[in-house]
PDB file of C-alpha atoms in Angstrom:
ATOM      1  CA  MET E 182      11.096  -8.987 -12.505  1.00  0.00           C
ATOM      2  CA  THR E 183      13.463  -6.940 -10.067  1.00  0.00           C
ATOM      3  CA  GLU E 184      15.490  -4.126 -11.358  1.00  0.00           C
ATOM      4  CA  VAL E 185      18.726  -3.086  -9.240  1.00  0.00           C
ATOM      5  CA  VAL E 186      20.752  -0.288 -10.304  1.00  0.00           C
ATOM      6  CA  ALA E 187      23.149   1.831  -8.853  1.00  0.00           C
ATOM      7  CA  ARG E 188      22.881   5.473  -8.538  1.00  0.00           C
ATOM      8  CA  GLY E 189      26.057   7.818  -7.350  1.00  0.00           C
ATOM      9  CA  ASP E 190      28.179   6.313  -5.428  1.00  0.00           C
ATOM     10  CA  ARG E 191      26.661   5.198  -2.225  1.00  0.00           C
ATOM     11  CA  GLU E 192      22.759   4.164  -3.361  1.00  0.00           C
ATOM     12  CA  LEU E 193      21.454   1.191  -4.792  1.00  0.00           C
ATOM     13  CA  VAL E 194      17.790   1.422  -6.365  1.00  0.00           C
ATOM     14  CA  VAL E 195      15.401  -1.934  -6.564  1.00  0.00           C
ATOM     15  CA  THR E 196      12.447  -1.693  -8.415  1.00  0.00           C
ATOM     16  CA  ARG E 197       9.654  -4.658  -8.286  1.00  0.00           C
ATOM     17  CA  ARG E 198       5.573  -4.437  -9.921  1.00  0.00           C
ATOM     18  CA  PHE E 199       3.413  -6.212  -7.773  1.00  0.00           C
ATOM     19  CA  ALA E 200      -0.286  -7.381  -8.782  1.00  0.00           C
ATOM     20  CA  ALA E 201      -1.225  -6.386  -5.872  1.00  0.00           C
ATOM     21  CA  PRO E 202      -2.991  -2.826  -4.260  1.00  0.00           C
ATOM     22  CA  ARG E 203      -0.625  -0.626  -2.623  1.00  0.00           C
ATOM     23  CA  ASP E 204      -2.018  -1.438   1.070  1.00  0.00           C
ATOM     24  CA  ARG E 205      -1.099  -5.136   0.930  1.00  0.00           C
ATOM     25  CA  VAL E 206       1.981  -4.703  -0.651  1.00  0.00           C
ATOM     26  CA  PHE E 207       2.879  -2.099   2.192  1.00  0.00           C
ATOM     27  CA  ALA E 208       1.616  -4.609   4.736  1.00  0.00           C
ATOM     28  CA  ALA E 209       3.937  -6.845   3.529  1.00  0.00           C
ATOM     29  CA  LEU E 210       6.574  -4.439   4.121  1.00  0.00           C
ATOM     30  CA  THR E 211       5.288  -3.979   7.784  1.00  0.00           C
ATOM     31  CA  VAL E 212       3.786  -6.414   9.972  1.00  0.00           C
ATOM     32  CA  PRO E 213       5.772  -9.352  11.617  1.00  0.00           C
ATOM     33  CA  GLY E 214       3.090 -12.040  10.526  1.00  0.00           C
ATOM     34  CA  LEU E 215       3.633 -11.203   6.765  1.00  0.00           C
ATOM     35  CA  LEU E 216       7.461 -10.342   6.822  1.00  0.00           C
ATOM     36  CA  VAL E 217       8.270 -13.815   8.360  1.00  0.00           C
ATOM     37  CA  GLN E 218       6.707 -15.730   5.049  1.00  0.00           C
ATOM     38  CA  TRP E 219       9.100 -13.861   2.390  1.00  0.00           C
ATOM     39  CA  TYR E 220      11.724 -11.939   4.023  1.00  0.00           C
ATOM     40  CA  GLY E 221      15.119 -13.517   3.095  1.00  0.00           C
ATOM     41  CA  ALA E 222      17.005 -14.833  -0.078  1.00  0.00           C
ATOM     42  CA  ARG E 223      16.622 -19.043  -0.946  1.00  0.00           C
ATOM     43  CA  GLY E 224      17.242 -20.730   1.658  1.00  0.00           C
ATOM     44  CA  TRP E 225      16.822 -17.900   4.984  1.00  0.00           C
ATOM     45  CA  ARG E 226      14.116 -17.133   6.958  1.00  0.00           C
ATOM     46  CA  LEU E 227      12.938 -14.943   9.434  1.00  0.00           C
ATOM     47  CA  VAL E 228      12.836 -16.681  13.004  1.00  0.00           C
ATOM     48  CA  GLU E 229      12.458 -13.509  14.778  1.00  0.00           C
ATOM     49  CA  CYS E 230      10.525 -10.560  13.695  1.00  0.00           C
ATOM     50  CA  SER E 231      10.047  -7.449  15.661  1.00  0.00           C
ATOM     51  CA  PHE E 232       8.218  -4.411  13.866  1.00  0.00           C
ATOM     52  CA  GLU E 233       6.011  -1.452  13.887  1.00  0.00           C
ATOM     53  CA  ALA E 234       5.769   0.893  11.467  1.00  0.00           C
ATOM     54  CA  ALA E 235       5.647   3.626  13.842  1.00  0.00           C
ATOM     55  CA  VAL E 236       8.225   6.577  14.199  1.00  0.00           C
ATOM     56  CA  GLY E 237      11.247   6.098  16.245  1.00  0.00           C
ATOM     57  CA  ALA E 238       9.899   2.616  16.697  1.00  0.00           C
ATOM     58  CA  ALA E 239      13.278  -0.002  17.187  1.00  0.00           C
ATOM     59  CA  TYR E 240      13.008  -3.375  15.242  1.00  0.00           C
ATOM     60  CA  VAL E 241      15.460  -6.822  15.198  1.00  0.00           C
ATOM     61  CA  PHE E 242      15.155  -9.188  12.486  1.00  0.00           C
ATOM     62  CA  VAL E 243      16.937 -12.643  12.799  1.00  0.00           C
ATOM     63  CA  SER E 244      17.310 -14.023   9.890  1.00  0.00           C
ATOM     64  CA  GLU E 245      18.568 -18.258  10.063  1.00  0.00           C
ATOM     65  CA  GLY E 246      20.409 -19.473   7.044  1.00  0.00           C
ATOM     66  CA  PRO E 247      22.093 -23.004   5.782  1.00  0.00           C
ATOM     67  CA  GLY E 248      23.938 -24.955   8.398  1.00  0.00           C
ATOM     68  CA  ARG E 249      21.668 -23.027  10.883  1.00  0.00           C
ATOM     69  CA  ALA E 250      23.556 -19.933  10.559  1.00  0.00           C
ATOM     70  CA  ARG E 251      22.035 -16.548  12.006  1.00  0.00           C
ATOM     71  CA  MET E 252      21.620 -13.150  10.698  1.00  0.00           C
ATOM     72  CA  THR E 253      20.391 -10.217  13.008  1.00  0.00           C
ATOM     73  CA  GLN E 254      20.134  -7.022  11.813  1.00  0.00           C
ATOM     74  CA  ARG E 255      18.469  -4.105  13.712  1.00  0.00           C
ATOM     75  CA  GLY E 256      17.263  -0.580  13.423  1.00  0.00           C
ATOM     76  CA  GLU E 257      14.768   2.005  13.649  1.00  0.00           C
ATOM     77  CA  VAL E 258      11.928   3.319  11.999  1.00  0.00           C
ATOM     78  CA  ARG E 259      12.991   7.082  10.385  1.00  0.00           C
ATOM     79  CA  ALA E 260       9.245   7.866   9.058  1.00  0.00           C
ATOM     80  CA  VAL E 261       6.445   6.518   7.590  1.00  0.00           C
ATOM     81  CA  GLU E 262       3.234   7.733   5.520  1.00  0.00           C
ATOM     82  CA  PRO E 263       1.152   4.247   4.880  1.00  0.00           C
ATOM     83  CA  PRO E 264       0.890   3.333   2.752  1.00  0.00           C
ATOM     84  CA  VAL E 265       2.754   5.683   0.522  1.00  0.00           C
ATOM     85  CA  SER E 266       6.294   5.072   2.297  1.00  0.00           C
ATOM     86  CA  ILE E 267       8.812   3.839   4.906  1.00  0.00           C
ATOM     87  CA  THR E 268      12.234   4.986   5.838  1.00  0.00           C
ATOM     88  CA  ILE E 269      14.373   2.686   8.207  1.00  0.00           C
ATOM     89  CA  SER E 270      17.457   2.595   9.300  1.00  0.00           C
ATOM     90  CA  GLU E 271      19.734  -1.134   9.074  1.00  0.00           C
ATOM     91  CA  VAL E 272      22.794  -2.062  11.262  1.00  0.00           C
ATOM     92  CA  PHE E 273      23.684  -5.881  11.054  1.00  0.00           C
ATOM     93  CA  ASP E 274      25.489  -7.379  13.907  1.00  0.00           C
ATOM     94  CA  GLU E 275      28.346  -8.855  12.136  1.00  0.00           C
ATOM     95  CA  GLN E 276      28.460  -6.171   9.389  1.00  0.00           C
ATOM     96  CA  SER E 277      31.044  -6.183   6.776  1.00  0.00           C
ATOM     97  CA  TYR E 278      30.450  -2.136   6.083  1.00  0.00           C
ATOM     98  CA  PRO E 279      30.722   0.880   8.013  1.00  0.00           C
ATOM     99  CA  GLY E 280      27.805   2.648   8.633  1.00  0.00           C
ATOM    100  CA  VAL E 281      24.171   2.549   9.065  1.00  0.00           C
ATOM    101  CA  THR E 282      22.256   2.268   6.295  1.00  0.00           C
ATOM    102  CA  LEU E 283      18.838   3.628   5.338  1.00  0.00           C
ATOM    103  CA  ILE E 284      16.293   1.719   3.021  1.00  0.00           C
ATOM    104  CA  THR E 285      13.214   3.823   1.612  1.00  0.00           C
ATOM    105  CA  HIS E 286      10.239   1.700   0.021  1.00  0.00           C
ATOM    106  CA  ASP E 287       8.484   3.979  -2.088  1.00  0.00           C
ATOM    107  CA  LEU E 288       5.151   2.639  -3.402  1.00  0.00           C
ATOM    108  CA  ALA E 289       3.221   3.995  -5.945  1.00  0.00           C
ATOM    109  CA  GLU E 290      -0.623   2.693  -7.534  1.00  0.00           C
ATOM    110  CA  GLU E 291      -0.653   1.437 -10.786  1.00  0.00           C
ATOM    111  CA  GLY E 292      -4.373   0.441 -11.498  1.00  0.00           C
ATOM    112  CA  SER E 293      -4.611  -2.276  -9.384  1.00  0.00           C
ATOM    113  CA  ALA E 294      -1.025  -3.219  -8.955  1.00  0.00           C
ATOM    114  CA  THR E 295       1.585  -1.587  -7.173  1.00  0.00           C
ATOM    115  CA  LEU E 296       5.358  -0.018  -8.371  1.00  0.00           C
ATOM    116  CA  LEU E 297       7.905  -0.799  -5.019  1.00  0.00           C
ATOM    117  CA  THR E 298      10.607   1.445  -5.498  1.00  0.00           C
ATOM    118  CA  THR E 299      13.388   0.555  -2.504  1.00  0.00           C
ATOM    119  CA  THR E 300      16.341   3.128  -2.395  1.00  0.00           C
ATOM    120  CA  ILE E 301      19.554   2.002  -0.159  1.00  0.00           C
ATOM    121  CA  ARG E 302      21.893   4.299   0.668  1.00  0.00           C
ATOM    122  CA  TYR E 303      25.197   3.217   2.781  1.00  0.00           C
ATOM    123  CA  ALA E 304      27.213   4.996   4.765  1.00  0.00           C
ATOM    124  CA  THR E 305      30.204   5.278   2.089  1.00  0.00           C
ATOM    125  CA  PRO E 306      30.955   4.184  -1.442  1.00  0.00           C
ATOM    126  CA  ASP E 307      32.847   0.988   0.033  1.00  0.00           C
ATOM    127  CA  GLY E 308      29.763   0.212   1.901  1.00  0.00           C
ATOM    128  CA  ARG E 309      27.435  -0.011  -1.415  1.00  0.00           C
ATOM    129  CA  ALA E 310      30.715  -1.736  -2.699  1.00  0.00           C
ATOM    130  CA  THR E 311      30.762  -4.721  -0.424  1.00  0.00           C
ATOM    131  CA  ALA E 312      26.838  -4.725  -0.478  1.00  0.00           C
ATOM    132  CA  LEU E 313      27.222  -5.570  -4.320  1.00  0.00           C
ATOM    133  CA  ARG E 314      29.691  -8.394  -3.857  1.00  0.00           C
ATOM    134  CA  TYR E 315      27.202 -10.143  -2.089  1.00  0.00           C
ATOM    135  CA  PRO E 316      24.660 -11.829  -3.709  1.00  0.00           C
ATOM    136  CA  MET E 317      21.952  -8.987  -2.567  1.00  0.00           C
ATOM    137  CA  ALA E 318      20.540  -9.017  -5.617  1.00  0.00           C
ATOM    138  CA  ARG E 319      19.741 -12.364  -6.284  1.00  0.00           C
ATOM    139  CA  GLY E 320      18.714 -12.566  -2.984  1.00  0.00           C
ATOM    140  CA  MET E 321      16.007  -9.419  -2.956  1.00  0.00           C
ATOM    141  CA  ALA E 322      14.695 -11.191  -6.286  1.00  0.00           C
ATOM    142  CA  GLU E 323      13.895 -14.017  -4.532  1.00  0.00           C
ATOM    143  CA  ALA E 324      12.073 -12.239  -1.254  1.00  0.00           C
ATOM    144  CA  TYR E 325      10.137  -9.974  -3.685  1.00  0.00           C
ATOM    145  CA  THR E 326       9.165 -13.290  -5.827  1.00  0.00           C
ATOM    146  CA  ARG E 327       8.048 -14.826  -2.412  1.00  0.00           C
ATOM    147  CA  ILE E 328       5.983 -11.436  -2.011  1.00  0.00           C
ATOM    148  CA  ASP E 329       4.187 -12.524  -5.687  1.00  0.00           C
ATOM    149  CA  LEU E 330       3.052 -15.626  -3.894  1.00  0.00           C
ATOM    150  CA  LEU E 331       1.837 -14.234  -0.933  1.00  0.00           C
ATOM    151  CA  MET E 332       0.178 -11.425  -2.352  1.00  0.00           C
ATOM    152  CA  GLU E 333      -0.882 -14.775  -4.719  1.00  0.00           C
ATOM    153  CA  GLY E 334      -2.440 -16.423  -1.564  1.00  0.00           C
ATOM    154  CA  GLN E 335       0.349 -18.858  -2.319  1.00  0.00           C
ATOM    155  CA  ALA E 336       2.917 -18.490   0.703  1.00  0.00           C
TER     156      ALA E 336
END
């Protein structure tokens, strides 16, 4: 189950437990060939994915959705400690809220499982409020369910 909790006035904290080792979950978050298998809400898929888990590396994700709608997001890797954590910046080409968003994925081992804690820090309180008006919690849950399937070898 994916849990989304607001913290302070600019952050969202998303948690999900995966029945897979931490290094496999980290790979799902950082390897382009795996990202294209799960990234995005139902009905959306990555059609272009450029990502390298190295500090300073730029990335670009282009998603395609219903009616061939396209959405592009880009940023850079700000910090990485494989397979423990990675922090990236994020800006959408047609963003509806101001500033750069910082996303940190922290992965904690829990026996043979992994607890993923994703902290999303928006540039402004209005940015977070705008993001919450979208079905982002549902979309993240759907995407994380596809990580489960990927880890089970069903994706």
